[in-house]
XYZ file of C-alpha atoms in Angstrom:
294
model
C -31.931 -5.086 4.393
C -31.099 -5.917 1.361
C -33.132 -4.603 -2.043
C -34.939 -6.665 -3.490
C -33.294 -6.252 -6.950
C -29.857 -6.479 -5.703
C -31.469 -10.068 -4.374
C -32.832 -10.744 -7.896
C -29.327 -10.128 -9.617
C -27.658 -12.454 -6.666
C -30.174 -14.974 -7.915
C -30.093 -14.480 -11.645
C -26.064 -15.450 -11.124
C -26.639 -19.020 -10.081
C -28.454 -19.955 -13.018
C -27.465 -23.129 -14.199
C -26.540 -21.881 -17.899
C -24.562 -18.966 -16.143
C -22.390 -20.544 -13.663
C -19.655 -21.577 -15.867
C -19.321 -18.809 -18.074
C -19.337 -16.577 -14.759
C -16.680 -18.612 -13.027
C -14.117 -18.154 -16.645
C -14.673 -15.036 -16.162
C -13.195 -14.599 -12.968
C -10.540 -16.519 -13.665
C -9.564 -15.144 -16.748
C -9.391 -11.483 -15.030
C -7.364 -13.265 -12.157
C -5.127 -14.256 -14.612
C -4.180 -11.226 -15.868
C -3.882 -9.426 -12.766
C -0.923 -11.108 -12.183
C 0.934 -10.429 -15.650
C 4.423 -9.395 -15.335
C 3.888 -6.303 -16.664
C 1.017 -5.492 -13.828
C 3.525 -5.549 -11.120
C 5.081 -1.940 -11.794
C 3.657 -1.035 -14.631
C -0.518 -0.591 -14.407
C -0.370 3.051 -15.532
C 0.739 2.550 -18.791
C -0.935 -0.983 -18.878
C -4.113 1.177 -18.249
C -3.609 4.155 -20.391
C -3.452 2.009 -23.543
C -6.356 -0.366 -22.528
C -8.377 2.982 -22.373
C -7.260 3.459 -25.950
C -7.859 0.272 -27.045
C -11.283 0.596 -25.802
C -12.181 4.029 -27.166
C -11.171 2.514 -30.392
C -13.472 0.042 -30.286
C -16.203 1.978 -29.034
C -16.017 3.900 -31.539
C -16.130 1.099 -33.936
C -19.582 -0.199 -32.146
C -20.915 3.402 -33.032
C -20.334 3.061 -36.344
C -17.257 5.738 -35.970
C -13.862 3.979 -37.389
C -10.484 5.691 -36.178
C -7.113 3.721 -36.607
C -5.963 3.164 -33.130
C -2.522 5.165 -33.463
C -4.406 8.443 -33.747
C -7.023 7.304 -30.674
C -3.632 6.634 -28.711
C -2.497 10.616 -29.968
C -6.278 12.266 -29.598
C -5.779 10.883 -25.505
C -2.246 11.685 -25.013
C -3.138 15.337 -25.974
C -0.590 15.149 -29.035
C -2.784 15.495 -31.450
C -5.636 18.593 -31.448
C -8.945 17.842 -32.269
C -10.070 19.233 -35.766
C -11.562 22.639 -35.981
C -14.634 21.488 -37.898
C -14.622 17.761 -37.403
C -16.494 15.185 -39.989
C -19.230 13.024 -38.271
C -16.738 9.790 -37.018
C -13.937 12.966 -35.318
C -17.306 14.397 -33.829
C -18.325 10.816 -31.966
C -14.955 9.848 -31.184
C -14.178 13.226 -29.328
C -17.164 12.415 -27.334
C -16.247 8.640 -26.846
C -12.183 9.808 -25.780
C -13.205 11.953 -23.405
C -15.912 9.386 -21.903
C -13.193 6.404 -21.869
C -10.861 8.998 -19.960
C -13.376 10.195 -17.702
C -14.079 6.314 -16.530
C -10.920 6.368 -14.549
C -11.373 9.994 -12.991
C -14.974 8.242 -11.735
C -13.326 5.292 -10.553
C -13.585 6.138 -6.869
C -16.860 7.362 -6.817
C -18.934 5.005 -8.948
C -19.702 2.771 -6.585
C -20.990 5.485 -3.781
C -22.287 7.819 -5.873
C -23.344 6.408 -9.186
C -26.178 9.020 -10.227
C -23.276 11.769 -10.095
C -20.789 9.350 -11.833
C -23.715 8.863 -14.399
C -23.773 12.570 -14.969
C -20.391 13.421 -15.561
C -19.901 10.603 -17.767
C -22.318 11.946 -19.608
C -21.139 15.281 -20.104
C -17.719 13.963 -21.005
C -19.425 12.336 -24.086
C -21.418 15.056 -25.179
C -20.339 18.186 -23.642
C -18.413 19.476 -26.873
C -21.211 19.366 -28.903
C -23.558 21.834 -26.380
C -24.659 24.797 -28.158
C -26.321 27.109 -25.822
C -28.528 28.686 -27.959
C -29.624 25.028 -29.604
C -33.879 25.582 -28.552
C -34.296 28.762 -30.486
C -31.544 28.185 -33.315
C -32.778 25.698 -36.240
C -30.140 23.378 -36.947
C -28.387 23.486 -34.170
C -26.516 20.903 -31.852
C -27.453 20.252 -28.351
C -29.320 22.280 -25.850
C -26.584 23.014 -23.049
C -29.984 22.078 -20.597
C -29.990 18.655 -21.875
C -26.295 17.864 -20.797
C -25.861 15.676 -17.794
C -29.467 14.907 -17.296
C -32.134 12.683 -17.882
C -34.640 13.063 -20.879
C -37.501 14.970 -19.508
C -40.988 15.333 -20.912
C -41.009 15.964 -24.121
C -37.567 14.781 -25.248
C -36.891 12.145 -27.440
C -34.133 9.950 -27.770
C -33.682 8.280 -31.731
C -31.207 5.838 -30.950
C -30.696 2.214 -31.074
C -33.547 2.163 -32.900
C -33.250 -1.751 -33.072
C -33.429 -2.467 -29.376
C -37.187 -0.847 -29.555
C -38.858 2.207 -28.078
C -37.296 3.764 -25.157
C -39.018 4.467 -21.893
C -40.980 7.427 -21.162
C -39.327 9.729 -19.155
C -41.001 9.383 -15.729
C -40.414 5.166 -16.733
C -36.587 6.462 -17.052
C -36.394 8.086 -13.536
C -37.227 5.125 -11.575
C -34.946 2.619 -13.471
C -32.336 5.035 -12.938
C -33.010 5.098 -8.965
C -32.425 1.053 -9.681
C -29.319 1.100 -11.217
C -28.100 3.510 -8.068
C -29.491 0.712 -5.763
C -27.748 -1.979 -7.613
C -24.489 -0.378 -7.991
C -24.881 0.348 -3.850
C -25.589 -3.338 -3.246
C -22.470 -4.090 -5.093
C -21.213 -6.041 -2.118
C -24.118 -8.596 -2.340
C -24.106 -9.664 -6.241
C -21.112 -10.987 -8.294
C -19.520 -8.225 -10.418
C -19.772 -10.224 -13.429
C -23.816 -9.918 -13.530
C -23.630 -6.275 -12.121
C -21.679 -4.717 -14.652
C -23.305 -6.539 -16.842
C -26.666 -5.540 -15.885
C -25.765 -1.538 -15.565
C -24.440 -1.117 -19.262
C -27.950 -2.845 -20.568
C -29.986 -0.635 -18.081
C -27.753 2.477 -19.364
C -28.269 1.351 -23.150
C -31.796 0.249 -22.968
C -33.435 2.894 -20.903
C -31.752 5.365 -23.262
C -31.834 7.992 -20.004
C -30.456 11.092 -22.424
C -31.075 12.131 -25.437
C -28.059 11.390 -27.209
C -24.667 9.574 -26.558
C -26.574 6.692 -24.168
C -24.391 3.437 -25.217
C -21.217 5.637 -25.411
C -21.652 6.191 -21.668
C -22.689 2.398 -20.991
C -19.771 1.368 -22.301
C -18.078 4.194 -19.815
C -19.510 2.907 -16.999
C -19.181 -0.375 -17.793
C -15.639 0.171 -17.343
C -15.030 1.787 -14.421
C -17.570 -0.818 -12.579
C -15.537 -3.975 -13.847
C -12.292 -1.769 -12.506
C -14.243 -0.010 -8.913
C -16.114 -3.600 -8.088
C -12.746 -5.705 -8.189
C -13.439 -7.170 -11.029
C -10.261 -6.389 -13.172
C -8.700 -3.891 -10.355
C -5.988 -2.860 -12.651
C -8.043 -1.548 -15.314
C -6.172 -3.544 -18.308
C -9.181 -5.449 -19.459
C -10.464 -3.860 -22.515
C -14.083 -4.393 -21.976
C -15.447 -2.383 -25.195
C -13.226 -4.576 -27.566
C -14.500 -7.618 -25.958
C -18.383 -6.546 -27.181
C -17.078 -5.534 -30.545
C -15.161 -8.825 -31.244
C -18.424 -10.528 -31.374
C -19.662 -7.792 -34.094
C -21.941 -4.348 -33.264
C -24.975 -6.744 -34.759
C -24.399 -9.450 -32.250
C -24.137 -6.312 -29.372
C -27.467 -4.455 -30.423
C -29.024 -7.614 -30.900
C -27.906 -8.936 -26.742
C -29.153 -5.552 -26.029
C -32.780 -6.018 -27.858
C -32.613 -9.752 -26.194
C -32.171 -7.764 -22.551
C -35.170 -5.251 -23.433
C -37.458 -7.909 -23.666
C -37.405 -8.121 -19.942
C -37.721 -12.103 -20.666
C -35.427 -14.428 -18.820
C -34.086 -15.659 -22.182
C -33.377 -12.300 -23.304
C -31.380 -11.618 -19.757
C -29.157 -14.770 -20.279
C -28.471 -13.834 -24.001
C -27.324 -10.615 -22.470
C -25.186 -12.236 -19.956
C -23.806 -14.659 -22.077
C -22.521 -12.025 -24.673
C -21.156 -9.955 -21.258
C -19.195 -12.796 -20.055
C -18.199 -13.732 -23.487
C -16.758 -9.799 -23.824
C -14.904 -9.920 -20.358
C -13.297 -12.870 -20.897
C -12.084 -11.647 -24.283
C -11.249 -8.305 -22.673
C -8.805 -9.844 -19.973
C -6.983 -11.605 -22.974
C -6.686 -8.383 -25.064
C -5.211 -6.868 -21.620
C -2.747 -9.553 -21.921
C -1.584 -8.206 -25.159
C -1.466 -4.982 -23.799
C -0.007 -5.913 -20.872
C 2.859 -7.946 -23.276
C 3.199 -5.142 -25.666
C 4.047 -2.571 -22.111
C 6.273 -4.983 -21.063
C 8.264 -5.680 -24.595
C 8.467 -1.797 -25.032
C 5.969 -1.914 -28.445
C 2.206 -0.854 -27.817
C 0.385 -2.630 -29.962
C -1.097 -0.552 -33.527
């Protein structure tokens, strides 16, 4: 039987002001799977759209890296700082998320509250201090990693979206992002990806590094569900194209629980995919021609 929000999402997709958009989507993403440069050469394809996309990520945090040193940072060629400035801090986390989306690939879609968990300690895990509850000043708690919020802790950001769920709210929408992401078969990727990074980002589940891991899982749901199967699409440049304000703002729109607010947030999502399958083309290009792009 099939959940009743994984029914709702099915529905919310045939809305009249959705259709189109929806349907571009698909097409642009079935475009690019069938680049020149796909048919031997997805690794590398990949590889740089996962740079392309912590770079961006980054730049939706606030965090600004030139892409060249993102590309080194992943390859391993370049060693993180030993006592990084704010942006090197964020960025660790995001390179380590954007890498970890692909290692998650297989089991997003049948495990999601694991995939979740990891993801999250990718983004955060170098900043754990074990000793952070009795030491003033410190990081973060090596207890909070990989977790939920429990009672008692807070999460301070994306302030602008408005006040995030209490705790015991944050376990239950949590168990409905699982059964979405398990009813995959029954709603159009488009909307379900879309829907999972505003859950992720709006229910703020952790106390830090919440829209760093939306973004995450975003990806490895538009790459798991079919959606972009190679992985090429650079779905964090897409949001970031249309400006961080114009993100946090679809985000606010989607916390308002309001049908409006869920098409503004779907409209921006399809607006990012489709720009992230053309930015895969000229990655895709640039693979084929020899020259990543800087």
């Amino acid at each position: 039987m099939t959940h009743p929000a994984v029914a709702a999402l099915a529905t919310i997709a045939q809305w009249p002001e959705l259709v189109e958009p929806i349907a571009e989507v698909r097409e642009a993403l079935t475009a690019l799977r069938w680049h020149q440069a796909l048919r031997r050469r997805i690794p590398e394809s990949a590889a740089e759209s996962r740079v392309r996309g912590a770079q961006a990520s980054g730049e939706l945090e606030g965090s600004r890296l030139p892409v060249d040193l993102v590309r080194e940072y992943i390859a391993g060629a370049r060693a993180w700082p030993v006592d990084p400035d704010p942006v090197e801090d964020v960025m660790r986390g995001i390179v380590a998320a954007t890498a970890a989306s692909e290692e998650i690939r297989g089991q997003v879609l049948g495990a999601p509250a694991q995939a979740l968990a990891r993801l999250h300690v990718a983004a955060i895990g170098h900043l754990v201090d074990a000793d952070a509850r009795r030491r003033p000043g410190a990081r973060i708690p090596a207890d909070t990693v990989g977790r939920p919020r429990a009672a008692g802790e807070v999460c301070e950001e994306l302030v602008d979206v408005g006040p995030p769920p209490a705790p015991g709210e944050v376990a239950q929408r949590l168990s409905l992002v699982s059964e979405l992401v398990r009813g995959h078969g029954a709603v159009p990727a488009v909307v379900l990806c879309a829907v999972v990074h505003a859950e992720v980002a709006t229910v703020r589940p952790f106390t830090r590094g919440n829209a760093i891991v939306a973004r995450a899982l975003e990806r490895a749901l538009v790459q798991a569900t079919g959606l972009d199967p190679t992985g090429v699409a650079v779905t964090e440049l897409g949001h970031f194209r249309q400006t961080m304000p114009a993100y946090v703002g679809a985000l606010a729109a989607y916390a308002t629980g309001s049908r409006d607010g869920v098409r503004i947030w779907l409209e921006h999502c399809c607006q990012a995919y489709a720009a992230a399958a053309q930015e895969g083309r000229i990655v895709a290009d640039a693979v084929l021609a020899g020259r990543l792009p800087r």
